[in-house]
Coordinates of C-alpha atoms and ligand atoms in Angstrom, one line a residue:
X156 CA 20.4 -23.4 -98.2
X157 CA 22.2 -23.3 -94.9
X158 CA 25.6 -21.6 -94.7
X159 CA 27.6 -23.4 -92.0
X160 CA 30.1 -21.7 -89.7
X161 CA 33.2 -22.3 -87.6
X162 CA 32.9 -22.4 -83.8
X163 CA 35.7 -20.3 -82.3
X164 CA 36.0 -18.9 -78.8
X165 CA 32.6 -20.1 -77.9
X166 CA 30.6 -18.7 -80.8
X167 CA 29.6 -19.4 -84.3
X168 CA 31.8 -17.5 -86.8
X169 CA 31.1 -17.1 -90.5
X170 CA 33.8 -18.2 -92.9
X171 CA 35.8 -15.4 -94.2
X172 CA 38.2 -17.2 -96.7
X173 CA 35.7 -16.9 -99.5
X174 CA 36.2 -20.7 -100.1
X175 CA 33.3 -23.1 -99.6
X176 CA 32.4 -26.7 -100.4
X177 CA 29.0 -28.2 -101.0
X178 CA 27.3 -30.1 -98.2
X179 CA 25.0 -32.9 -99.4
X180 CA 22.1 -34.9 -98.2
X181 CA 22.9 -38.3 -99.6
X182 CA 19.4 -39.8 -99.3
X183 CA 18.0 -37.3 -101.8
X184 CA 21.2 -36.3 -103.6
X185 CA 20.5 -32.6 -102.9
X186 CA 22.9 -30.0 -101.7
X187 CA 21.8 -28.8 -98.3
X188 CA 24.6 -26.5 -97.2
X189 CA 27.6 -24.5 -98.0
X190 CA 30.6 -25.5 -95.8
X191 CA 33.2 -22.8 -95.2
X192 CA 36.8 -23.9 -95.8
X193 CA 39.0 -22.2 -93.3
X194 CA 42.1 -20.1 -94.2
X195 CA 45.3 -20.2 -92.3
X196 CA 44.2 -17.0 -90.5
X197 CA 41.0 -18.6 -89.4
X198 CA 42.8 -21.6 -88.0
X199 CA 45.2 -19.2 -86.3
X200 CA 42.2 -17.4 -84.7
X201 CA 41.0 -20.7 -83.3
X202 CA 44.4 -21.6 -81.9
X203 CA 44.8 -18.2 -80.3
X204 CA 41.4 -18.6 -78.6
X205 CA 42.4 -22.0 -77.4
X206 CA 45.8 -20.8 -76.1
X207 CA 44.2 -18.0 -74.2
X208 CA 41.6 -20.2 -72.5
X209 CA 43.8 -23.2 -71.7
X210 CA 45.8 -22.2 -68.6
X211 CA 42.7 -21.4 -66.5
X212 CA 41.0 -24.7 -67.6
X213 CA 44.2 -26.6 -66.7
X214 CA 44.1 -25.0 -63.3
X215 CA 40.5 -26.0 -62.7
X216 CA 40.7 -29.0 -60.5
X217 CA 40.0 -32.3 -62.4
X218 CA 36.9 -33.1 -60.4
X219 CA 35.3 -29.8 -61.6
X220 CA 36.4 -30.5 -65.1
X221 CA 34.8 -34.0 -64.9
X222 CA 31.6 -32.4 -63.7
X223 CA 31.4 -30.3 -66.9
X224 CA 31.8 -33.6 -68.9
X225 CA 29.0 -35.1 -66.8
X226 CA 26.7 -32.2 -67.6
X227 CA 27.7 -32.6 -71.3
X228 CA 26.6 -36.3 -71.1
X229 CA 23.1 -35.2 -69.9
X230 CA 22.8 -32.7 -72.8
X231 CA 23.9 -35.4 -75.2
X232 CA 21.0 -37.5 -73.9
X233 CA 18.6 -34.6 -74.1
X234 CA 19.4 -33.9 -77.7
X235 CA 20.0 -37.5 -78.8
X236 CA 17.2 -37.6 -81.3
X237 CA 18.1 -34.2 -82.9
X238 CA 21.8 -35.2 -83.2
X239 CA 20.9 -38.5 -84.7
X240 CA 18.6 -36.9 -87.2
X241 CA 21.1 -34.4 -88.4
X242 CA 23.9 -37.0 -88.5
X243 CA 21.8 -39.4 -90.6
X244 CA 20.7 -36.6 -92.9
X245 CA 24.2 -35.4 -93.6
X246 CA 26.0 -38.8 -93.6
X247 CA 23.4 -41.1 -95.0
X248 CA 23.5 -43.8 -92.3
X249 CA 20.1 -44.8 -90.8
X250 CA 18.9 -43.2 -87.6
X251 CA 19.4 -46.3 -85.4
X252 CA 23.0 -46.5 -86.8
X253 CA 23.5 -42.8 -86.1
X254 CA 22.4 -43.4 -82.5
X255 CA 25.1 -46.1 -82.3
X256 CA 27.6 -43.6 -83.6
X257 CA 26.7 -41.1 -80.9
X258 CA 26.6 -43.8 -78.2
X259 CA 30.1 -45.0 -78.9
X260 CA 31.2 -41.4 -78.4
X261 CA 29.2 -41.0 -75.2
X262 CA 31.0 -44.1 -73.8
X263 CA 34.4 -42.3 -74.2
X264 CA 33.0 -39.2 -72.6
X265 CA 31.9 -41.4 -69.7
X266 CA 35.4 -42.9 -69.5
X267 CA 36.9 -39.4 -69.5
X268 CA 34.7 -38.5 -66.5
X269 CA 37.2 -40.6 -64.5
X270 CA 39.9 -38.1 -65.2
X271 CA 40.6 -37.3 -61.5
X272 CA 41.6 -40.9 -61.0
X273 CA 43.1 -41.4 -64.5
X274 CA 45.5 -38.5 -64.1
X275 CA 46.8 -39.5 -60.7
X276 CA 50.6 -39.7 -60.6
X277 CA 52.8 -42.1 -58.6
X278 CA 54.5 -41.5 -55.2
X279 CA 57.4 -43.3 -53.5
X280 CA 57.7 -42.4 -49.9
X281 CA 61.3 -42.6 -48.7
X282 CA 63.0 -43.4 -52.0
X283 CA 66.3 -42.4 -50.4
X284 CA 67.4 -40.7 -47.1
X285 CA 64.7 -38.0 -46.5
X286 CA 63.8 -38.2 -50.2
X287 CA 60.4 -38.8 -51.8
X288 CA 59.8 -39.2 -55.5
X289 CA 56.6 -38.5 -57.3
X290 CA 55.3 -38.1 -60.8
X291 CA 52.7 -35.7 -62.2
X292 CA 50.6 -35.8 -65.3
X293 CA 50.1 -32.4 -66.9
X294 CA 48.1 -31.4 -70.0
X295 CA 50.0 -30.5 -73.2
X296 CA 48.4 -27.2 -73.9
X297 CA 46.6 -26.8 -77.3
X298 CA 45.9 -30.0 -79.2
X299 CA 44.1 -30.7 -82.4
X300 CA 42.0 -33.4 -84.0
X301 CA 41.4 -34.1 -87.7
X302 CA 38.5 -36.5 -88.2
X303 CA 36.8 -38.5 -91.1
X304 CA 33.3 -38.3 -92.4
X305 CA 32.2 -41.8 -91.4
X306 CA 31.7 -41.3 -87.6
X307 CA 30.8 -37.6 -87.3
X308 CA 29.9 -37.9 -83.6
X309 CA 32.0 -40.8 -82.3
X310 CA 35.5 -39.9 -83.5
X311 CA 35.4 -36.2 -82.6
X312 CA 34.3 -37.3 -79.1
X313 CA 37.0 -39.9 -78.9
X314 CA 39.5 -37.1 -79.6
X315 CA 38.3 -34.1 -77.7
X316 CA 36.7 -35.7 -74.6
X317 CA 39.9 -37.2 -73.1
X318 CA 42.0 -34.3 -74.3
X319 CA 39.7 -31.7 -72.6
X320 CA 39.2 -33.8 -69.5
X321 CA 43.0 -33.7 -69.1
X322 CA 43.1 -29.9 -69.1
X323 CA 44.0 -29.2 -72.8
X324 CA 42.2 -26.9 -75.2
X325 CA 41.1 -28.4 -78.5
X326 CA 40.8 -27.4 -82.1
X327 CA 38.8 -29.9 -84.1
X328 CA 38.9 -30.0 -87.9
X329 CA 36.0 -32.4 -88.8
X330 CA 35.3 -33.8 -92.2
X331 CA 33.9 -31.3 -94.6
X332 CA 31.5 -34.0 -95.7
X333 CA 29.8 -34.2 -92.2
X334 CA 30.4 -30.9 -90.4
X335 CA 27.1 -30.2 -88.6
X336 CA 27.2 -32.7 -85.7
X337 CA 30.7 -31.6 -84.6
X338 CA 29.4 -28.0 -84.5
X339 CA 26.4 -29.1 -82.4
X340 CA 28.7 -31.0 -80.0
X341 CA 30.8 -27.9 -79.4
X342 CA 27.6 -25.9 -78.7
X343 CA 26.4 -28.5 -76.2
X344 CA 29.7 -28.7 -74.4
X345 CA 29.6 -24.9 -74.0
X346 CA 26.1 -25.1 -72.6
X347 CA 27.4 -27.7 -70.2
X348 CA 29.8 -25.1 -68.8
X349 CA 32.9 -25.6 -70.8
X350 CA 34.7 -22.2 -71.0
X351 CA 34.7 -20.5 -74.4
X352 CA 37.8 -21.3 -76.4
X353 CA 38.4 -24.8 -74.9
X354 CA 36.7 -26.6 -77.8
X355 CA 36.9 -24.9 -81.2
X356 CA 35.7 -26.3 -84.5
X357 CA 37.2 -25.1 -87.8
X358 CA 35.7 -26.5 -91.0
X359 CA 38.1 -26.9 -93.9
X360 CA 40.2 -29.0 -96.2
X361 CA 43.9 -29.5 -96.8
X362 CA 44.6 -25.8 -96.2
X363 CA 43.2 -25.9 -92.7
X364 CA 45.0 -29.3 -92.0
X365 CA 48.3 -27.8 -93.1
X366 CA 47.8 -24.7 -91.0
X367 CA 47.2 -27.0 -87.9
X368 CA 50.3 -29.1 -88.8
X369 CA 52.5 -26.1 -89.1
X370 CA 51.1 -24.1 -86.1
X371 CA 53.9 -23.9 -83.4
X372 CA 51.3 -23.5 -80.6
X373 CA 49.7 -26.9 -81.3
X374 CA 51.4 -29.6 -79.2
X375 CA 49.7 -32.7 -80.5
X376 CA 47.6 -33.9 -83.4
X377 CA 45.2 -36.9 -83.5
X378 CA 44.1 -37.9 -87.0
X379 CA 41.7 -40.5 -88.3
X380 CA 41.0 -41.0 -92.1
X381 CA 42.5 -42.8 -95.1
X382 CA 46.0 -44.2 -95.0
X383 CA 47.5 -41.9 -97.6
X384 CA 46.5 -38.8 -95.6
X385 CA 47.3 -40.4 -92.3
X386 CA 50.8 -41.0 -93.5
X387 CA 51.1 -37.4 -94.7
X388 CA 49.8 -35.9 -91.5
X389 CA 52.1 -38.2 -89.5
X390 CA 55.2 -37.2 -91.4
X391 CA 54.5 -33.5 -91.5
X392 CA 53.3 -33.3 -87.9
X393 CA 56.4 -35.1 -86.6
X394 CA 58.6 -32.9 -88.7
X395 CA 57.2 -29.9 -86.9
X396 CA 57.9 -31.5 -83.6
X397 CA 54.4 -32.5 -82.5
X398 CA 53.1 -35.6 -80.8
X399 CA 51.1 -37.3 -83.6
X400 CA 48.9 -40.3 -83.8
X401 CA 47.2 -41.2 -87.1
X402 CA 44.7 -44.0 -87.7
X403 CA 44.2 -45.0 -91.3
X404 CA 42.4 -47.4 -93.6
X405 CA 41.5 -51.0 -93.3
X406 CA 40.6 -54.3 -95.0
X407 CA 39.1 -56.4 -92.3
X408 CA 38.9 -60.2 -92.8
X409 CA 36.5 -62.6 -91.2
X410 CA 37.9 -66.2 -91.2
X411 CA 35.1 -68.9 -91.3
X412 CA 36.4 -72.2 -89.9
X413 CA 34.7 -75.4 -91.1
X414 CA 33.1 -75.9 -87.6
X415 CA 31.7 -72.3 -87.4
X416 CA 28.0 -71.9 -86.6
X417 CA 26.9 -70.9 -90.1
X418 CA 23.7 -69.1 -89.1
X419 CA 25.7 -66.9 -86.7
X420 CA 28.5 -66.4 -89.3
X421 CA 26.1 -65.3 -92.1
X422 CA 24.3 -62.9 -89.8
X423 CA 27.6 -61.5 -88.8
X424 CA 28.9 -61.1 -92.3
X425 CA 25.7 -59.4 -93.5
X426 CA 25.6 -56.9 -90.6
X427 CA 29.3 -56.2 -90.5
X428 CA 29.8 -56.2 -94.3
X429 CA 26.8 -54.0 -95.4
X430 CA 25.8 -52.0 -92.2
X431 CA 26.4 -48.3 -92.8
X432 CA 26.8 -49.1 -96.5
X433 CA 30.2 -50.6 -95.6
X434 CA 31.5 -47.1 -94.7
X435 CA 33.1 -48.2 -91.4
X436 CA 36.8 -48.7 -90.7
X437 CA 35.8 -51.9 -88.9
X438 CA 33.5 -53.1 -91.6
X439 CA 34.2 -56.7 -92.7
X440 CA 35.2 -56.5 -96.4
X441 CA 36.7 -60.0 -96.8
X442 CA 35.3 -63.3 -95.8
X443 CA 37.8 -66.2 -95.7
X444 CA 36.1 -69.6 -95.6
X445 CA 38.5 -72.4 -94.9
X446 CA 38.0 -75.4 -97.2
X447 CA 35.9 -75.7 -100.4
X448 CA 32.9 -77.2 -98.5
X449 CA 32.8 -74.3 -96.1
X450 CA 33.1 -71.8 -99.0
X451 CA 30.3 -73.4 -101.0
X452 CA 28.0 -73.6 -98.0
X453 CA 28.8 -69.9 -97.1
X454 CA 28.1 -68.7 -100.7
X455 CA 24.8 -70.7 -100.8
X456 CA 23.6 -68.9 -97.7
X457 CA 25.1 -65.5 -98.4
X458 CA 23.7 -64.9 -101.9
X459 CA 20.0 -64.7 -101.0
X460 CA 20.8 -62.6 -97.9
X461 CA 22.7 -60.0 -100.0
X462 CA 20.0 -60.0 -102.7
X463 CA 17.4 -59.3 -100.1
X464 CA 19.2 -56.5 -98.2
X465 CA 16.8 -53.6 -97.5
X466 CA 18.2 -50.4 -98.7
X467 CA 16.4 -47.2 -97.8
X468 CA 16.7 -43.5 -97.1
X469 CA 18.3 -42.5 -93.8
X470 CA 14.9 -41.7 -92.4
X471 CA 13.7 -45.3 -92.8
X472 CA 14.7 -46.9 -89.5
X473 CA 13.8 -50.3 -90.8
X474 CA 16.4 -50.1 -93.6
X475 CA 19.6 -52.2 -93.3
X476 CA 21.6 -49.4 -94.7
X477 CA 21.3 -46.1 -96.5
X478 CA 23.1 -44.2 -99.3
X479 CA 26.8 -43.6 -99.6
X480 CA 28.1 -40.3 -98.5
X481 CA 28.6 -38.5 -101.8
X482 CA 28.2 -39.0 -105.5
X483 CA 32.0 -39.3 -105.8
X484 CA 32.0 -42.1 -103.2
X485 CA 29.3 -43.9 -105.1
X486 CA 31.2 -43.6 -108.4
X487 CA 34.4 -44.8 -106.7
X488 CA 32.8 -47.9 -105.2
X489 CA 30.9 -48.7 -108.4
X490 CA 34.3 -48.4 -110.2
X491 CA 35.8 -51.0 -107.9
X492 CA 32.9 -53.4 -108.7
X493 CA 33.6 -52.9 -112.4
X494 CA 37.3 -53.5 -111.7
X495 CA 36.6 -56.7 -109.8
X496 CA 34.7 -58.1 -112.8
X497 CA 37.6 -57.1 -115.1
X498 CA 40.1 -58.7 -112.8
X499 CA 38.2 -62.0 -113.1
X500 CA 36.5 -62.3 -109.7
X501 CA 32.9 -63.8 -109.8
X502 CA 30.3 -61.2 -109.1
X503 CA 27.7 -63.4 -107.4
X504 CA 25.4 -60.5 -106.5
X505 CA 25.5 -57.3 -108.6
X506 CA 24.0 -54.2 -106.9
X507 CA 25.2 -51.7 -109.4
X508 CA 21.8 -51.1 -111.0
X509 CA 19.9 -50.6 -107.8
X510 CA 17.7 -47.5 -107.9
X511 CA 15.9 -46.2 -104.8
X512 CA 12.3 -45.5 -105.8
X513 CA 11.3 -41.9 -104.9
X514 CA 14.9 -41.0 -104.3
X515 CA 16.4 -41.5 -107.7
X516 CA 19.1 -38.8 -107.2
X517 CA 20.3 -40.3 -103.9
X518 CA 23.7 -42.0 -103.7
X519 CA 22.5 -45.6 -103.3
X520 CA 24.3 -48.8 -104.2
X521 CA 22.8 -52.3 -103.9
X522 CA 24.8 -54.9 -102.0
X523 CA 27.6 -56.5 -104.1
X524 CA 29.2 -59.9 -103.4
X525 CA 32.3 -61.3 -105.1
X526 CA 33.4 -64.9 -105.0
X527 CA 36.8 -66.3 -106.0
X528 CA 38.7 -63.1 -105.2
X529 CA 42.4 -63.6 -105.5
X530 CA 45.0 -61.9 -103.3
X531 CA 46.7 -60.2 -106.2
X532 CA 43.5 -58.4 -107.3
X533 CA 43.2 -54.7 -106.5
X534 CA 39.7 -55.3 -105.1
X535 CA 41.4 -57.4 -102.5
X536 CA 44.4 -55.2 -101.8
X537 CA 42.7 -51.8 -101.7
X538 CA 40.0 -50.5 -99.3
X539 CA 36.7 -50.1 -101.2
X540 CA 34.6 -48.6 -98.3
X541 CA 31.2 -49.6 -99.7
X542 CA 28.6 -52.4 -99.6
X543 CA 30.9 -54.9 -101.3
X544 CA 32.0 -58.1 -99.7
X545 CA 34.8 -60.2 -101.2
X546 CA 35.1 -63.9 -100.6
X547 CA 38.7 -65.3 -100.7
X548 CA 38.7 -69.1 -100.5
X549 CA 41.5 -70.5 -98.3
X550 CA 42.6 -74.2 -98.4
X551 CA 43.7 -74.4 -94.8
X552 CA 43.6 -72.5 -91.5
X553 CA 47.3 -71.6 -92.0
X554 CA 46.5 -70.2 -95.5
X555 CA 43.7 -68.0 -94.0
X556 CA 46.0 -66.8 -91.2
X557 CA 48.8 -66.0 -93.7
X558 CA 46.3 -64.0 -95.9
X559 CA 45.4 -61.8 -92.9
X560 CA 49.0 -61.4 -92.0
X561 CA 50.2 -60.6 -95.5
X562 CA 47.7 -57.8 -96.0
X563 CA 49.1 -54.3 -95.7
X564 CA 46.3 -53.2 -93.4
X565 CA 45.8 -54.6 -89.8
X566 CA 42.9 -52.8 -88.3
X567 CA 40.3 -55.5 -87.3
X568 CA 39.9 -59.2 -87.9
X569 CA 37.6 -61.9 -86.8
X570 CA 37.5 -65.7 -86.6
X571 CA 34.2 -67.7 -86.4
X572 CA 34.7 -71.1 -84.9
X573 CA 33.6 -73.5 -82.1
X574 CA 37.2 -74.5 -81.6
X575 CA 38.9 -72.8 -78.6
X576 CA 42.3 -73.9 -79.6
X577 CA 42.0 -72.4 -83.1
X578 CA 40.6 -69.1 -81.7
X579 CA 43.4 -68.9 -79.2
X580 CA 46.1 -69.6 -81.7
X581 CA 44.6 -67.1 -84.1
X582 CA 44.4 -64.3 -81.5
X583 CA 48.1 -65.0 -80.6
X584 CA 49.5 -65.1 -84.1
X585 CA 47.4 -62.7 -86.2
X586 CA 49.2 -59.4 -87.0
X587 CA 46.1 -57.2 -86.5
X588 CA 45.3 -54.7 -83.7
X589 CA 41.7 -55.7 -82.8
X590 CA 40.4 -59.2 -82.9
X591 CA 37.0 -60.7 -82.7
X592 CA 36.2 -64.3 -81.7
X593 CA 32.7 -65.0 -83.0
X594 CA 32.4 -61.2 -82.9
X595 CA 32.5 -59.5 -86.3
X596 CA 33.2 -55.9 -85.3
X597 CA 35.5 -56.0 -82.4
X598 CA 35.6 -52.3 -81.5
X599 CA 37.0 -52.4 -78.0
X600 CA 34.9 -50.9 -75.2
X601 CA 35.8 -47.3 -74.1
X602 CA 38.1 -48.3 -71.3
X603 CA 40.3 -50.4 -73.6
X604 CA 42.2 -48.8 -76.4
X605 CA 41.4 -48.7 -80.2
X606 CA 44.0 -49.0 -82.8
X607 CA 45.2 -51.1 -85.7
X608 CA 48.6 -52.4 -86.8
X609 CA 50.7 -52.1 -89.9
X610 CA 49.5 -49.4 -92.3
X611 CA 46.3 -48.9 -90.4
X612 CA 48.0 -46.8 -87.8
X613 CA 51.0 -44.5 -87.4
X614 CA 52.4 -43.5 -84.0
X615 CA 52.7 -45.3 -80.7
X616 CA 49.6 -44.9 -78.7
X617 CA 46.0 -45.9 -79.4
X618 CA 42.8 -44.0 -79.2
X619 CA 40.6 -43.9 -76.1
X620 CA 41.1 -45.9 -72.9
X621 CA 44.3 -45.4 -70.9
X622 CA 46.3 -44.5 -74.0
X623 CA 44.2 -41.4 -74.6
X624 CA 45.3 -40.1 -71.2
X625 CA 48.9 -40.9 -72.0
X626 CA 48.7 -39.2 -75.4
X627 CA 47.1 -36.0 -74.1
X628 CA 49.4 -35.5 -71.0
X629 CA 53.1 -35.5 -70.3
X630 CA 54.7 -36.7 -67.1
X631 CA 57.0 -34.9 -64.8
X632 CA 59.0 -36.6 -62.0
X633 CA 59.9 -34.8 -58.9
X634 CA 62.6 -35.9 -56.5
X635 CA 62.2 -33.9 -53.2
X636 CA 64.1 -33.8 -50.0
X637 CA 62.4 -33.0 -46.7
X638 CA 63.4 -31.7 -44.3
X639 CA 65.2 -29.4 -46.6
X640 CA 67.8 -28.4 -44.0
X641 CA 69.8 -31.7 -44.2
X642 CA 73.4 -30.8 -45.1
X643 CA 75.7 -33.4 -46.6
X644 CA 78.1 -31.1 -48.5
X645 CA 78.8 -30.8 -52.2
X646 CA 79.0 -34.2 -54.1
X647 CA 80.7 -34.7 -57.4
X648 CA 79.5 -38.2 -58.1
X649 CA 76.2 -39.1 -59.7
X650 CA 73.5 -39.1 -57.0
X651 CA 72.2 -42.4 -55.9
X652 CA 69.6 -43.2 -53.3
X653 CA 72.2 -44.9 -51.0
Ligands
LIG40 P1 40.0 -38.8 -95.6 O1 41.4 -39.2 -95.5 O2 39.5 -38.4 -97.0 O3 39.7 -37.5 -94.7 C1 40.1 -37.5 -93.3 C2 40.4 -36.1 -92.9 O4 41.5 -35.6 -93.6 C3 39.2 -35.1 -93.2 O5 39.1 -34.2 -92.1 C4 39.7 -34.4 -94.4 O6 39.2 -33.1 -94.6 C5 41.2 -34.4 -94.3 N1 41.9 -34.4 -95.6 C6 41.4 -35.0 -96.8 N2 42.3 -34.8 -97.8 C7 43.4 -34.2 -97.2 C8 44.7 -33.7 -97.7 N3 45.0 -33.9 -99.0 N4 45.5 -33.1 -96.9 C9 45.2 -33.0 -95.6 N5 44.0 -33.3 -95.1 C10 43.1 -33.9 -95.8 O7 39.1 -39.9 -95.0 P2 37.5 -40.1 -95.1 O8 37.1 -40.4 -96.4 O9 36.8 -38.9 -94.4 O10 37.2 -41.3 -94.1 C11 37.3 -42.6 -94.5 C12 38.6 -43.2 -94.2 O11 38.9 -43.1 -92.8 C13 38.7 -44.7 -94.5 O12 40.0 -45.0 -95.1 C14 38.5 -45.4 -93.2 O13 39.1 -46.7 -93.1 C15 39.3 -44.4 -92.3 N6 38.9 -44.5 -90.9 C16 39.8 -45.1 -90.0 C17 39.5 -45.3 -88.7 C18 40.5 -45.9 -87.8 O14 40.3 -45.7 -86.6 N7 41.5 -46.6 -88.2 C19 38.2 -44.9 -88.2 C20 37.3 -44.3 -89.1 C21 37.7 -44.1 -90.5

């Protein structure tokens, strides 16, 4: 069994805390690694390495920094198969889906290669008599990222690529359930020419997170994970004076209007509801057909599609989805299906008894589909994070919109319709951060920003796109007078440009 490491100061470092957690291979249900859980001292070592390396990296001109990112992109392409294979093995998603995970990260690295342009300040020539005003964007120093299990390549890259491009040094605390790919990414970045200490990876749990939150040398923290922890990290990080952005859980609705193209809608619901076993923060977990006729037609088409989903081990590229990440995740999701039955929803497709032949110990769950889910049920209110789709029937468009707006989460939402007026009205009035019109998973492209509303996000700025550059830099504004020899005597009134 492999004992994993931390990656500090440009090299792999064995864990010294004496604490470990098991690393699993979900498709077989076997333990494949021991993951070290960092102590406060190990986190401190990573921060010290980052702090020592950061000034020289910040002083490296942005074009040279961008070239290191460009080389990193080449290495990501070279090792794409290997990364996808390790990612799928540790997470459980299929290899094509793992490649999508890597690709979505790559796109943000590509965006960050534009840092010489993105970091440009502003300049006003002659703002006053002999006075010019200009602004600078400067890196923060040492920053940290705490990431979830469900996108082991994409989310770490969303965090560290823009931060490092801007001249910061980074300490990443990835999920202890999917730690291998983040370690491989750090190795590849080093091979690309990143100076040792600029990207460090510490594996760990709450102890490592708390050490990062309390470390006075960390200027900013970006977190992605469940809402309860997001809120905790936000409060504690702000209390210690850091810049903090935290992205949390979701319950994404897909509204089906009576005029929607039903073939397209059903395909969208199947892919977005069950892909990656529903373990995506942008997965569609609630379908909202408008009108009984739409609902009946939707159910008639959905049931056979959910019953015929192809579930397989992560190595089966033809599978629709693979196992859940851990035995605990499987138990939790199964528990929600039991709960839905108790709460009185109609379980139209029951995947609880699914067993994967040849992989009996793997963490598999068949697709589950609930009809007649009511807004006061826990299976509607809470994030299930599994291959379970709930259908909540709405009488009218206004009811469907209200449902989306009343939910505590506001990450993603979609509307399927042929009516431009309805789509436009929906996009304008829905209280959700990312909206799809006939697009079920509206994850914005890398040069826009990603972020939810309500209890799906805490903090002001979004991830990637221009907000990432704002988050990982601070501005300075210089008011300068040239020639310097102009003498107009002491002035006791507030200076103006007159
Ligand atoms: P999680 O909250 O369990 O873990 C996230 C991170 O927090 C991990 O690094 C973990 O080690 C750490 N952590 C866990 N418990 C902690 C504690 N008590 N104190 C401090 N740190 C702790 O989330 P997860 O299960 O890894 O990921 C799934 C969740 O992430 C879902 O809720 C999903 O919606 C959400 N998610 C959100 C987005 C988004 O952008 N909004 C993206 C992906 C995933």
